[in-house]
Short mmCIF file of C-alpha atoms and ligand atoms in Angstrom, two decimals:
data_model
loop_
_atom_site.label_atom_id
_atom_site.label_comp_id
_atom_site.label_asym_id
_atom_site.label_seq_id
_atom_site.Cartn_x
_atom_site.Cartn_y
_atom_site.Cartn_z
CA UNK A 125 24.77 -60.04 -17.83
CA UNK A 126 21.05 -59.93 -17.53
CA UNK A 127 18.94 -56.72 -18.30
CA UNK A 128 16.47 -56.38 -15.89
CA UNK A 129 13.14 -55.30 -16.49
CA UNK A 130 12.03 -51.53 -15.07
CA UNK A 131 9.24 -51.03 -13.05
CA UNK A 132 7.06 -48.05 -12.71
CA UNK A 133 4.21 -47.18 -10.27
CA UNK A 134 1.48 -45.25 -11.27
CA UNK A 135 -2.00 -43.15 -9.59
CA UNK A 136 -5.19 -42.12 -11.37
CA UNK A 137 -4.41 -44.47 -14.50
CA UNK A 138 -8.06 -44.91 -15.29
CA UNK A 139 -8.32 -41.91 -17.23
CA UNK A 140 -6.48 -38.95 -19.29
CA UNK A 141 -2.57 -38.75 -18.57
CA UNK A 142 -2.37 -41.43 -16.21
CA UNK A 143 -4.17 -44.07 -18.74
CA UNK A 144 -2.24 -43.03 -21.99
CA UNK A 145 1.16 -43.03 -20.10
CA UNK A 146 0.81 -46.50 -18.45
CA UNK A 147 -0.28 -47.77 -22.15
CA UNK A 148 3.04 -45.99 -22.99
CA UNK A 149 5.19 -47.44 -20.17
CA UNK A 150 4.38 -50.76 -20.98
CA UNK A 151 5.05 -50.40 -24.80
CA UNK A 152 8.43 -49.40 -23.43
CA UNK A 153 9.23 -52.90 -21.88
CA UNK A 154 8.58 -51.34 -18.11
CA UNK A 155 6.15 -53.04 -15.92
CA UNK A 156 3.74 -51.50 -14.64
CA UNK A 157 1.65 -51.18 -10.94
CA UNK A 158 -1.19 -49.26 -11.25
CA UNK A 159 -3.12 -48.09 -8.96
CA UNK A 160 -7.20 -46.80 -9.64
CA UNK A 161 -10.66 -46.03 -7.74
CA UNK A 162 -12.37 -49.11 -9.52
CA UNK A 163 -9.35 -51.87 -9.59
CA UNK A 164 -9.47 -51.83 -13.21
CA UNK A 165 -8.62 -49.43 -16.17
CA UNK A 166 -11.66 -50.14 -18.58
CA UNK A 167 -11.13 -52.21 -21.80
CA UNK A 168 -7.21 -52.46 -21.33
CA UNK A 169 -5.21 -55.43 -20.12
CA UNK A 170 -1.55 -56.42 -20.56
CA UNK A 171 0.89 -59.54 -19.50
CA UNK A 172 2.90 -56.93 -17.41
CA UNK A 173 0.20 -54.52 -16.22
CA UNK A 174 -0.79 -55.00 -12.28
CA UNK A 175 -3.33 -52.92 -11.43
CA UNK A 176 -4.06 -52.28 -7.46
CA UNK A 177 -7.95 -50.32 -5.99
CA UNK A 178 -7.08 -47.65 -4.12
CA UNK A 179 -8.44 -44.22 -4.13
CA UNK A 180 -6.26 -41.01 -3.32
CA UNK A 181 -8.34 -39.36 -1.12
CA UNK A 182 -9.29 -42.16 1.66
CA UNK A 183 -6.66 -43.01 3.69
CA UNK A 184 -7.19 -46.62 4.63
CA UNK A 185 -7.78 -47.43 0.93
CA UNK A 186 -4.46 -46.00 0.29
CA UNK A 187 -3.24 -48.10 3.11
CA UNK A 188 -4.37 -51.08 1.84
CA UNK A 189 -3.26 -50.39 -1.70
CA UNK A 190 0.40 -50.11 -0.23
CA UNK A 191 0.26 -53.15 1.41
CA UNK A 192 -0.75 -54.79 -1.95
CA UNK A 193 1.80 -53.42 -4.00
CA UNK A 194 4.51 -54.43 -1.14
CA UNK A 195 3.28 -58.00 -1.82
CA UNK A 196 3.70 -57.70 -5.60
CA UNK A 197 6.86 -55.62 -6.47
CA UNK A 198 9.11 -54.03 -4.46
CA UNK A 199 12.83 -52.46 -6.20
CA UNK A 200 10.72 -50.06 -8.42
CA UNK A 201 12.42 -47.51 -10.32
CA UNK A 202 9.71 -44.54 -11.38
CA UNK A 203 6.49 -43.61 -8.88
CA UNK A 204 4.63 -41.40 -10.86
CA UNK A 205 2.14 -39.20 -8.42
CA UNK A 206 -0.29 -38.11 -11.58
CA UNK A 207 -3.98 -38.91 -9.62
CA UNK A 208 -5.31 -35.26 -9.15
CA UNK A 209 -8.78 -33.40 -8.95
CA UNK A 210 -9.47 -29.58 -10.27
CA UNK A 211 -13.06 -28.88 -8.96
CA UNK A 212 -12.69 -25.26 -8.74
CA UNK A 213 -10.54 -24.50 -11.97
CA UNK A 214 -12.47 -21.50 -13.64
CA UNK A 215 -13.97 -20.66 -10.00
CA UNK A 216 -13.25 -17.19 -8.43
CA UNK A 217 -13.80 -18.16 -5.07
CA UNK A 218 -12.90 -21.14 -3.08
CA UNK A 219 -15.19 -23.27 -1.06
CA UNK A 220 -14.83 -25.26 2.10
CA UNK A 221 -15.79 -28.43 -0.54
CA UNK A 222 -13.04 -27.53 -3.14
CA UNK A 223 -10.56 -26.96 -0.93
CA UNK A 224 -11.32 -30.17 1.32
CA UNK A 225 -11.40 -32.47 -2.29
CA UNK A 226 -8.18 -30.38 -3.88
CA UNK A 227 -6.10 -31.02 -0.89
CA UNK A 228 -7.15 -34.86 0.12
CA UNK A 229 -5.93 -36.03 -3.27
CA UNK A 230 -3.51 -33.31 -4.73
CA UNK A 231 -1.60 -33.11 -1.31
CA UNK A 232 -2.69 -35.27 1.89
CA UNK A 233 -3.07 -38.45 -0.33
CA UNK A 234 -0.22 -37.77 -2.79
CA UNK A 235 1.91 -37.56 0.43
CA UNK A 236 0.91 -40.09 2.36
CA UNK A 237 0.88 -42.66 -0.57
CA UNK A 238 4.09 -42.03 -1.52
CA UNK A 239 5.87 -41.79 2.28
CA UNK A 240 3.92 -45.43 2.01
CA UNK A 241 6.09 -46.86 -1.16
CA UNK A 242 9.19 -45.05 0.00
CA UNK A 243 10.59 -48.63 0.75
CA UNK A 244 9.82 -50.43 -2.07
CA UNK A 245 11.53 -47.55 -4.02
CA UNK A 246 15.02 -48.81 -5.79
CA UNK A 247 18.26 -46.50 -4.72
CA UNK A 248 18.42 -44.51 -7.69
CA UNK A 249 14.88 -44.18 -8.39
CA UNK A 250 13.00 -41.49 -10.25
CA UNK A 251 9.56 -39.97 -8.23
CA UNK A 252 7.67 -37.64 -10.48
CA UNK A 253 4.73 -35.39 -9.15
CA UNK A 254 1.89 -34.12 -11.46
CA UNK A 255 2.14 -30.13 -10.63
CA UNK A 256 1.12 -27.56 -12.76
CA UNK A 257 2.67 -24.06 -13.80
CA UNK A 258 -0.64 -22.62 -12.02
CA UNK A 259 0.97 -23.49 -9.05
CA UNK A 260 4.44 -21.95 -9.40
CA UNK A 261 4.30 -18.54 -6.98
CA UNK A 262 4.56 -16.24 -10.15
CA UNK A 263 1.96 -17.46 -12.11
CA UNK A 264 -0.52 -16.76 -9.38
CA UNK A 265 -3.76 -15.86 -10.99
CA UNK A 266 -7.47 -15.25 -9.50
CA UNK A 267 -9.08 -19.05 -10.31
CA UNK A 268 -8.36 -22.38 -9.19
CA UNK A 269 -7.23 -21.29 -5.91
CA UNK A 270 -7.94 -24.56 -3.86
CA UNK A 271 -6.09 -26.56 -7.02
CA UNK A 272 -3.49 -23.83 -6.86
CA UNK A 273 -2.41 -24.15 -3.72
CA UNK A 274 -3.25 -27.72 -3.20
CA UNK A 275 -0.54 -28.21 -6.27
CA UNK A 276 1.75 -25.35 -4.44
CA UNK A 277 2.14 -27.78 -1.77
CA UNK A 278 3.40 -30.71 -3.28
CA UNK A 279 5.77 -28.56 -4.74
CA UNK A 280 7.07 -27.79 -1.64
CA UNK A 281 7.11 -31.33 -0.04
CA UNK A 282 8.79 -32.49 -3.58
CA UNK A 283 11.92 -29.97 -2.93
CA UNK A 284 11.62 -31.46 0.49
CA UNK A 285 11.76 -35.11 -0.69
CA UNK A 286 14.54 -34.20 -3.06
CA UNK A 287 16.68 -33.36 0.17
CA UNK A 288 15.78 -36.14 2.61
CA UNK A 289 16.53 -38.99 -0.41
CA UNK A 290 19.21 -37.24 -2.24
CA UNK A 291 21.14 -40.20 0.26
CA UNK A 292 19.66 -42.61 -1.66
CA UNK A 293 20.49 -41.28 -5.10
CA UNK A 294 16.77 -41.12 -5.56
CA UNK A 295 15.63 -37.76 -7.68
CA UNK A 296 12.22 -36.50 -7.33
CA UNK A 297 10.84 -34.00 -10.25
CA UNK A 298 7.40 -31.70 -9.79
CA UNK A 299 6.55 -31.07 -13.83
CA UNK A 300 4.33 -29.06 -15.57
CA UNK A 301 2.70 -31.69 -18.35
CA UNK A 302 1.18 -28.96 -20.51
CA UNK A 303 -2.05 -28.01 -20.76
CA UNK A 304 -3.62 -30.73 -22.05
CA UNK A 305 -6.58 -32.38 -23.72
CA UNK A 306 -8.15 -34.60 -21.02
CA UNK A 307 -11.56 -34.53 -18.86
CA UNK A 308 -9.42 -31.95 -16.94
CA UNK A 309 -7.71 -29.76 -19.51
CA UNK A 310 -10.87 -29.93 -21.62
CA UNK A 311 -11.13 -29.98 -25.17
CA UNK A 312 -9.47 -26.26 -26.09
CA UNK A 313 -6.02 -27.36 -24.55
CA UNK A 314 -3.40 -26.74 -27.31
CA UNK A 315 -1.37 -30.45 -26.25
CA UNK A 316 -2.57 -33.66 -27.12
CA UNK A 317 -1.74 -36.30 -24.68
CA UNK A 318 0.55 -38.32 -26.68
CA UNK A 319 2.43 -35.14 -27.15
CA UNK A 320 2.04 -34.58 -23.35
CA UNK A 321 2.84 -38.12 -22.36
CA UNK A 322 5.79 -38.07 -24.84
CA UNK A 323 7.27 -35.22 -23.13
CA UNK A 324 6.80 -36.60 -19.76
CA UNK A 325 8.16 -40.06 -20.60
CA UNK A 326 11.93 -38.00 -21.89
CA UNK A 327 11.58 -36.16 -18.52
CA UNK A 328 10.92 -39.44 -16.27
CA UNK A 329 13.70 -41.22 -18.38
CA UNK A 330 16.52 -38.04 -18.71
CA UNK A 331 18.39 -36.43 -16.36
CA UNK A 332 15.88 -33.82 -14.90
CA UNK A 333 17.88 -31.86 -11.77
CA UNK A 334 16.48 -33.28 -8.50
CA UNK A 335 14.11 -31.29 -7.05
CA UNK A 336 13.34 -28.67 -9.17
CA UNK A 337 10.22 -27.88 -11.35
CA UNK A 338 10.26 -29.07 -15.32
CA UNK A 339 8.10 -28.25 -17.61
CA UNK A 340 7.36 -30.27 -20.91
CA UNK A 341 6.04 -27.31 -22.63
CA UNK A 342 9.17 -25.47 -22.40
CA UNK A 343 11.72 -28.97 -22.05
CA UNK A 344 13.22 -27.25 -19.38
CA UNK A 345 13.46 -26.46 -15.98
CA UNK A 346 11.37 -23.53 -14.00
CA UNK A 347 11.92 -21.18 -11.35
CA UNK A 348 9.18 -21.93 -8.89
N1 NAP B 151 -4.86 -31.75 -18.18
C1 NAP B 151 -4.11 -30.69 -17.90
O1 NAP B 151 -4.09 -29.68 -18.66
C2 NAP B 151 -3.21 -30.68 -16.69
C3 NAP B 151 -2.37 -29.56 -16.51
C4 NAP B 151 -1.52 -29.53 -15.41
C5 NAP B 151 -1.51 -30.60 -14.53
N2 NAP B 151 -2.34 -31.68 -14.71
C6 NAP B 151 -2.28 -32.77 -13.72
O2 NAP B 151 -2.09 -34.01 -14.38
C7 NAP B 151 -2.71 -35.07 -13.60
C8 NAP B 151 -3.62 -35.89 -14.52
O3 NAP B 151 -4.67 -35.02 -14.98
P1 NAP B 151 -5.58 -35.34 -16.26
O4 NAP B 151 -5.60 -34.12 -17.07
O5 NAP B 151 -5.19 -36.65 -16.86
O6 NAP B 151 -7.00 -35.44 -15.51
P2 NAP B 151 -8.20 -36.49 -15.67
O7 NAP B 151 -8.38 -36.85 -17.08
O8 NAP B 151 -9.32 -35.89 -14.92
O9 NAP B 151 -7.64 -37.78 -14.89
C9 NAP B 151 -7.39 -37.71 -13.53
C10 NAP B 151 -7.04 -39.10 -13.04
O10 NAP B 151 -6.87 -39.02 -11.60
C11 NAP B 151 -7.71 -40.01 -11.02
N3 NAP B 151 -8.18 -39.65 -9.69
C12 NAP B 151 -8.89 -38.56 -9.32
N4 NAP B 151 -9.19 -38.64 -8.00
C13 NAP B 151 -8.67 -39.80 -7.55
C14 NAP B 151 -8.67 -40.47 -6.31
N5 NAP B 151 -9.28 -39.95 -5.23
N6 NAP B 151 -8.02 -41.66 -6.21
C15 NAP B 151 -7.42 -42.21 -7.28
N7 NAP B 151 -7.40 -41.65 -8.49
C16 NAP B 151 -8.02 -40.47 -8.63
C17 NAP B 151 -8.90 -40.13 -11.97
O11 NAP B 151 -9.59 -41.33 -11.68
P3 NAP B 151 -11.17 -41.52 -12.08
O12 NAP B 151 -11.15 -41.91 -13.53
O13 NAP B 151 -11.60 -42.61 -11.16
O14 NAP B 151 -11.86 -40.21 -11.83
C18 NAP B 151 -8.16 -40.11 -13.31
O15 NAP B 151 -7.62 -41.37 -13.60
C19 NAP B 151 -3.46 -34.38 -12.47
O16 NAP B 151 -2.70 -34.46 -11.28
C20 NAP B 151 -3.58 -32.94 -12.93
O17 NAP B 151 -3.68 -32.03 -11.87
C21 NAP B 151 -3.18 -31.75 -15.78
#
């Protein structure tokens, strides 16, 4: 009996979360697709690291990333959503611009990329979202509305996933990755992102319950 080799596809692995946990993916044995605005993640290469252009927010790059990645791998087993943009985080008030830049990567682009893999998906396969606990209904607070509700709705289209490819033994997981120390978290976040990345790694690789919202701080699920 062969063991055969996992594969994972990942957004917005140039930087932050998305950069440290394709480094840790790959030191895992999985191989890895993934996808960034420039084509490349700076000064990192590896045997089993593929990594397709495509930007989040521009739906004919997306489109032609998909069509790449259908050429290279198909039968993957974890699609990990984590590209995302907070331009009004702090900000009272939202803008026509924030909400416009929140939504065509958080949501539009989230969605439509990953309606685009659907196929190349294995039966059984995990598809995690990068949410946030600012998002969840009772955490409501009076900042980051346009990355509030922008993160809100993939919430919602993640329960809905859960239903439409519970058929295909295929569970979907919205998490919370802590607040952490990246260009977005900034530098007074209490989680480092190893910790962060460790936490999400046991959730992508554990039995997390199909559509509903964990949370790595806690290691445990979350009412939305
Ligand atoms: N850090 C936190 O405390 C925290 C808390 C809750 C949730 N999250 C979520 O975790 C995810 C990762 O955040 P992070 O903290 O690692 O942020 P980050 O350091 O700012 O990294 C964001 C990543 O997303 C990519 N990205 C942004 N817009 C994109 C686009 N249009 N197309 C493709 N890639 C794009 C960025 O690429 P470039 O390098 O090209 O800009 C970068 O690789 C996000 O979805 C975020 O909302 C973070």
């Amino acid at each position: 009996m062969t063991n055969e080799v996992q594969k994972a596809l990942i957004t917005g692995a140039s930087n932050g979360i998305g950069r440290f946990l394709t480094e840790k993916l790959l030191n895992e044995g999985i191989h890895v697709i993934a996808v960034t605005r420039s084509g490349e993640i700076e000064n990192y290469s590896h045997p089993n690291l593929t990594v397709v252009q495509g930007d989040i927010s521009d739906e004919a790059s997306i489109n032609k990333a998909i069509e790449q990645i259908g050429q290279t791998s198909n039968q993957i087993d974890y699609l990990i959503n984590n590209a995302g943009v907070g331009p009004d985080l702090g900000d009272d008030v939202p803008t026509a611009d924030h909400l416009k830049t929140s939504f065509s990567v958080n949501t539009t682009g989230t969605v439509l990329f990953t309606e685009g893999v659907l196929n190349y998906l294995k039966d059984g396969a995990h598809v995690v979202f990068l949410s946030t606990a600012m998002a969840l209904l009772r955490n409501a607070g009076p900042n980051g509305t346009a990355y509030r509700m922008s993160k809100a709705a993939i919430n919602m289209y993640a329960v809905i996933l859960a239903q439409r490819l519970a058929v295909r033994g295929i569970r979907v997981t919205p998490l919370h990755p802590g607040w952490v120390q990246t260009r977005m978290g900034g530098e007074n976040a209490p989680v480092t992102v190893e910790q962060s990345v460790t936490g999400i790694y046991q959730a992508l690789t554990e039995n997390t319950e199909s559509g509903k919202f964990w949370n790595i701080e806690v290691e445990g699920l979350e009412e939305y």
